[in-house]
Coordinates of C-alpha atoms in Angstrom, one line a residue:
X1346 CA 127.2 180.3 98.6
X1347 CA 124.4 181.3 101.3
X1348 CA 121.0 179.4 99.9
X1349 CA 117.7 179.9 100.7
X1350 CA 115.4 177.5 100.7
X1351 CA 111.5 177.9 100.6
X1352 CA 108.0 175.9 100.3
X1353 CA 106.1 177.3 97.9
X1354 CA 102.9 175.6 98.6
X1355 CA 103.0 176.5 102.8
X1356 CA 103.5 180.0 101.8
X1357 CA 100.4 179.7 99.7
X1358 CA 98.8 177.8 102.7
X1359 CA 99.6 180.9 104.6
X1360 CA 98.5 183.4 102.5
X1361 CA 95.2 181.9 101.7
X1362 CA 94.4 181.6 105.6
X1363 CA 95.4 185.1 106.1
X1364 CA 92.7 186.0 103.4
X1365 CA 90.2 183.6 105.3
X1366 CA 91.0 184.9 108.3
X1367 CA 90.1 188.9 107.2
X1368 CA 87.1 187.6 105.4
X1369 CA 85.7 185.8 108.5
X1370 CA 86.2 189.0 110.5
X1371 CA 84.6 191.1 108.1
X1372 CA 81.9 188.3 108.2
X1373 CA 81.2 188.4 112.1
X1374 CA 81.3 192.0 111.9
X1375 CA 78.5 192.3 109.4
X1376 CA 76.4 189.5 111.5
X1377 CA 77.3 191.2 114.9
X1378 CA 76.1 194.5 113.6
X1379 CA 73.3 193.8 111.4
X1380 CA 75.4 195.7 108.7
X1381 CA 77.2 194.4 105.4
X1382 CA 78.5 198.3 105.6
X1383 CA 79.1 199.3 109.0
X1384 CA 82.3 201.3 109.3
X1385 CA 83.6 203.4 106.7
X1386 CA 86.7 201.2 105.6
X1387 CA 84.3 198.4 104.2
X1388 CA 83.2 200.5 101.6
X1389 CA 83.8 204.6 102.2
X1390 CA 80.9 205.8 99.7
X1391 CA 78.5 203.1 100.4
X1392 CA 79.3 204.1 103.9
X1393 CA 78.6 208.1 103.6
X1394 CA 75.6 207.2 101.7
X1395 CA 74.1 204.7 104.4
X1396 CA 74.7 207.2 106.8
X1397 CA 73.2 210.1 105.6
X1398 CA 70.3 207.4 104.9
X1399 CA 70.3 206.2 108.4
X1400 CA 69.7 210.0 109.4
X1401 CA 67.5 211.0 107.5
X1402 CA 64.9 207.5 108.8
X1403 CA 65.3 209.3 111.9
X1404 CA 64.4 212.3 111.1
X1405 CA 61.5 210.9 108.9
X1406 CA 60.3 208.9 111.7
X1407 CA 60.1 212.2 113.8
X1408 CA 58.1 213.6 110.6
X1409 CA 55.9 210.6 110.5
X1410 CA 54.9 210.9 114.6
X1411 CA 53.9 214.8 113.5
X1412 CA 51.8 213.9 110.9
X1413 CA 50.1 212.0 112.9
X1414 CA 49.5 214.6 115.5
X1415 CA 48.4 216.5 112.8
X1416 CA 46.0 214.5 111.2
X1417 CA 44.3 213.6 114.7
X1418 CA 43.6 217.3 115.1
X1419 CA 41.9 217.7 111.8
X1420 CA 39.9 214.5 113.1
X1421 CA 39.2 216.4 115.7
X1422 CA 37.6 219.1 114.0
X1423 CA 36.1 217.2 111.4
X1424 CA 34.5 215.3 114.2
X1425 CA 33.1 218.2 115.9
X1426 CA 31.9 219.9 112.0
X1427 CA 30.0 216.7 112.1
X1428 CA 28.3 216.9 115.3
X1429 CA 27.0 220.7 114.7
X1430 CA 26.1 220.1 111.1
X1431 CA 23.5 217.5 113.4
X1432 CA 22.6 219.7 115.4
X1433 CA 21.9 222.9 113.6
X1434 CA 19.5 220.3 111.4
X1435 CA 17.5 219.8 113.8
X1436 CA 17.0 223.1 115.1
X1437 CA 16.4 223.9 110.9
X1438 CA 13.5 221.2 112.1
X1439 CA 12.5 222.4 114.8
X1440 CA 12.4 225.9 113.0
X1441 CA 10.1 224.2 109.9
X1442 CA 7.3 222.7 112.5
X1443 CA 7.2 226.6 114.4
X1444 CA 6.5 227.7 111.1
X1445 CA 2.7 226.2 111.6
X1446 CA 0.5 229.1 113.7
X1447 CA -0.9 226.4 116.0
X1448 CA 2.5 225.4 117.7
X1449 CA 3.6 226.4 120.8
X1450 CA 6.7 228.4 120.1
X1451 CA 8.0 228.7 123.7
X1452 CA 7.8 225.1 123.9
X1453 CA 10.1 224.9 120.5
X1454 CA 12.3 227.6 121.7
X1455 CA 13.1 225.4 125.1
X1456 CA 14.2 222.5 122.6
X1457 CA 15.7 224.9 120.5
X1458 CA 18.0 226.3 123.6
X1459 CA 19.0 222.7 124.6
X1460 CA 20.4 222.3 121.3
X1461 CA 22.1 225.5 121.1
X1462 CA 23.7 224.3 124.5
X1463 CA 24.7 221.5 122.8
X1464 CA 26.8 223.4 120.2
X1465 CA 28.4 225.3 122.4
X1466 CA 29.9 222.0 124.3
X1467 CA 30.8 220.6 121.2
X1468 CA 32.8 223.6 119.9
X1469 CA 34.6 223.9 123.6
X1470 CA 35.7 220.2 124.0
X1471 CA 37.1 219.7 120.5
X1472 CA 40.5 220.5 121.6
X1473 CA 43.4 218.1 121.0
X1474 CA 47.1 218.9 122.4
X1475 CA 45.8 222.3 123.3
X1476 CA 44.2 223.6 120.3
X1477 CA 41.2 223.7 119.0
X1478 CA 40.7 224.6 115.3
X1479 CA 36.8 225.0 115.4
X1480 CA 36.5 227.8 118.4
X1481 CA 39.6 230.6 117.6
X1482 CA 39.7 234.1 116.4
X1483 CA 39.9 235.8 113.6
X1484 CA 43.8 236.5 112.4
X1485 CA 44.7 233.5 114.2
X1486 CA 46.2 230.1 112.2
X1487 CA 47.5 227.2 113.0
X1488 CA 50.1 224.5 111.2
X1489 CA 51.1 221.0 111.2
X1490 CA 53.7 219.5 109.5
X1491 CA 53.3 217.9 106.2
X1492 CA 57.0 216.5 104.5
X1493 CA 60.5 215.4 105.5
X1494 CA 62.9 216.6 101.8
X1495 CA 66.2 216.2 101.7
X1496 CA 67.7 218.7 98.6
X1497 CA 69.6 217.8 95.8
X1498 CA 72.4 220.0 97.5
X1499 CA 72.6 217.6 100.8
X1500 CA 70.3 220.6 102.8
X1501 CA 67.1 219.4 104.6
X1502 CA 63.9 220.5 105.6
X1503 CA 60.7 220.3 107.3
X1504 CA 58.2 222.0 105.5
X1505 CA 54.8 223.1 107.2
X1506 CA 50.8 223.9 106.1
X1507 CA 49.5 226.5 107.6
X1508 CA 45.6 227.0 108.1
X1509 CA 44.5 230.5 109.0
X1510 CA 40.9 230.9 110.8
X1511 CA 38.4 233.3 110.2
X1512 CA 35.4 233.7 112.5
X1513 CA 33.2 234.9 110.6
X1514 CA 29.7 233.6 109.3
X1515 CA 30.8 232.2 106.2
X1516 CA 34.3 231.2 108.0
X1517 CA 35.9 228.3 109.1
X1518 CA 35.1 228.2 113.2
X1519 CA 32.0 227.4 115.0
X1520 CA 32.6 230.0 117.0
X1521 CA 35.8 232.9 117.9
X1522 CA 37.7 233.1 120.8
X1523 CA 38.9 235.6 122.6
X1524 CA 42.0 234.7 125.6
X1525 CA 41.3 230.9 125.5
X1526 CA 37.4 231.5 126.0
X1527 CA 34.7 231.0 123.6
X1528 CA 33.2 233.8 122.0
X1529 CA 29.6 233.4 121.0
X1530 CA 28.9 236.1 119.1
X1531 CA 31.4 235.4 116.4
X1532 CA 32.1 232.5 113.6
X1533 CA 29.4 230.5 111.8
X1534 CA 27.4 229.8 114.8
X1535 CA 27.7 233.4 117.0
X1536 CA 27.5 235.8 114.1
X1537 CA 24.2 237.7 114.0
X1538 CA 22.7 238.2 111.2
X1539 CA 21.0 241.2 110.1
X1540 CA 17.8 239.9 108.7
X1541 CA 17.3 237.8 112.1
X1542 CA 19.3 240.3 114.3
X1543 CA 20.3 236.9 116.3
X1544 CA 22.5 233.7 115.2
X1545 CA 22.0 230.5 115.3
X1546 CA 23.5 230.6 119.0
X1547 CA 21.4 233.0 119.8
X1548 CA 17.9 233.0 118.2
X1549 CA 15.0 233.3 120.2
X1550 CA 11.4 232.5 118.5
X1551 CA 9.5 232.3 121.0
X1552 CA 7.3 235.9 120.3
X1553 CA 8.7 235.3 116.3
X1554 CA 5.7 235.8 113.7
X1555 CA 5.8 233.3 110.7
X1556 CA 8.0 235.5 108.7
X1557 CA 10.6 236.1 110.9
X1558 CA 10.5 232.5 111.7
X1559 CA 11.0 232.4 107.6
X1560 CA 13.8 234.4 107.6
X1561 CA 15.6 232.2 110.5
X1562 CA 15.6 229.4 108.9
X1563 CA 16.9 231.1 105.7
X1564 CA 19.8 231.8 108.1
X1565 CA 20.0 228.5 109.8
X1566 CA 20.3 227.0 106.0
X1567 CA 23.5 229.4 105.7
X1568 CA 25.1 228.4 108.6
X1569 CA 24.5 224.7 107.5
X1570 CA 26.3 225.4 103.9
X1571 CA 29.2 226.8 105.7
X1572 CA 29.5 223.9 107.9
X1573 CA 29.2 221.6 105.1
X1574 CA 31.7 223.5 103.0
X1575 CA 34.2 223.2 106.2
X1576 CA 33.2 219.8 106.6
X1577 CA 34.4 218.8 103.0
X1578 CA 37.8 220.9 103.2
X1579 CA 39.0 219.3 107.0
X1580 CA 38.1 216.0 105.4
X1581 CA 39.8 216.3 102.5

């Protein structure tokens, strides 16, 4: 009669250091790669989940970079509202003291032309990564992008905000552009206005009577409301 003959408790030994062995793997594996989950046989859902996950931080991180971008040309803008909302106050000053019979208007006029100058440089250098949002034309818009979502469905998208300009004298540019060059006889600054038959850009008191004078700074005023309103929505 054949017989066989086993130990019980070394078969047990071996088994249980089999099992120790598999879990120490899987342990070295998770410390190795950073990852209790990091292949799809530790745990296959967990696994499709974290990798879809793992995705879509990329892709979010790509998102975040453009916001940035974004909000550093609103700045931008904003920054530049800022600087000709100063300047168009004090030529509404400058404006309020011609106003008295006695004063020199060409001598005002020459401070009120350095100013204007001033505008002008403002609205040309506030360009960041090749646009500017405060000298453009009419028609023209511009986006940035505003949200990473990933659907219900397992689709993905980047969605966008779009802001359209609109040159003129109660729009949202300093001034238009036409080719890449400034146009200074369009948007809040260039656009004439009937009652002056100049713009801010382009007034000229120096032979103005008092009335006329009047009616300029009625105009300047405008321009400054439209700056401000600007001024609140790229801050916003």
């Amino acid at each position: 009669m054949t017989s066989i003959i086993t130990n019980n408790s070394a078969m047990a030994a071996l088994q249980t250091l089999k099992s120790i062995s598999g879990n120490l793997q899987d342990t070295q594996n998770a410390v190795s790669s950073g990852l209790r989950i990091s292949k799809a046989s530790d745990n296959a859902a967990y696994w499709s989940i974290a990798t879809s996950m793992k995705s879509d931080n990329g892709a979010i991180g790509a998102v975040s970079d453009a916001l940035g971008l974004g909000a550093a040309k609103v700045d931008t803008a904003s920054t530049a509202v800022t600087s000709a909302i100063d300047i168009v106050g004090q030529i509404k000053d400058k404006l309020a003291t011609a106003m008295e019979g006695s004063v020199d208007k060409k001598a005002v006029q020459e401070e009120i032309g350095q100013l204007q100058q001033q505008l002008q440089s403002v609205a040309q250098s506030a360009s960041f990564n090749g646009e500017n949002w405060v000298m453009a034309a009419s028609g023209g818009s511009a986006s940035v992008v505003s949200s990473f979502i990933r659907g219900t469905n397992g689709t993905v998208s980047v969605s966008t905000t779009s802001y359209a300009f609109n040159a003129g004298a109660t729009g949202n540019v300093l001034f238009g552009s036409s080719g890449g060059t400034i146009d200074t006889t369009s948007g809040i600054l260039g656009t004439s206005d009937a009652s002056v038959g100049a713009s801010v850009f382009s007034l000229d008191i120096s032979s103005m009577t008092s009335g006329q004078i009047s009616s300029a700074l009625n105009m300047v005023q405008t321009a400054l409301n439209s700056m401000t309103s600007l001024g609140s929505k790229l801050g916003s």
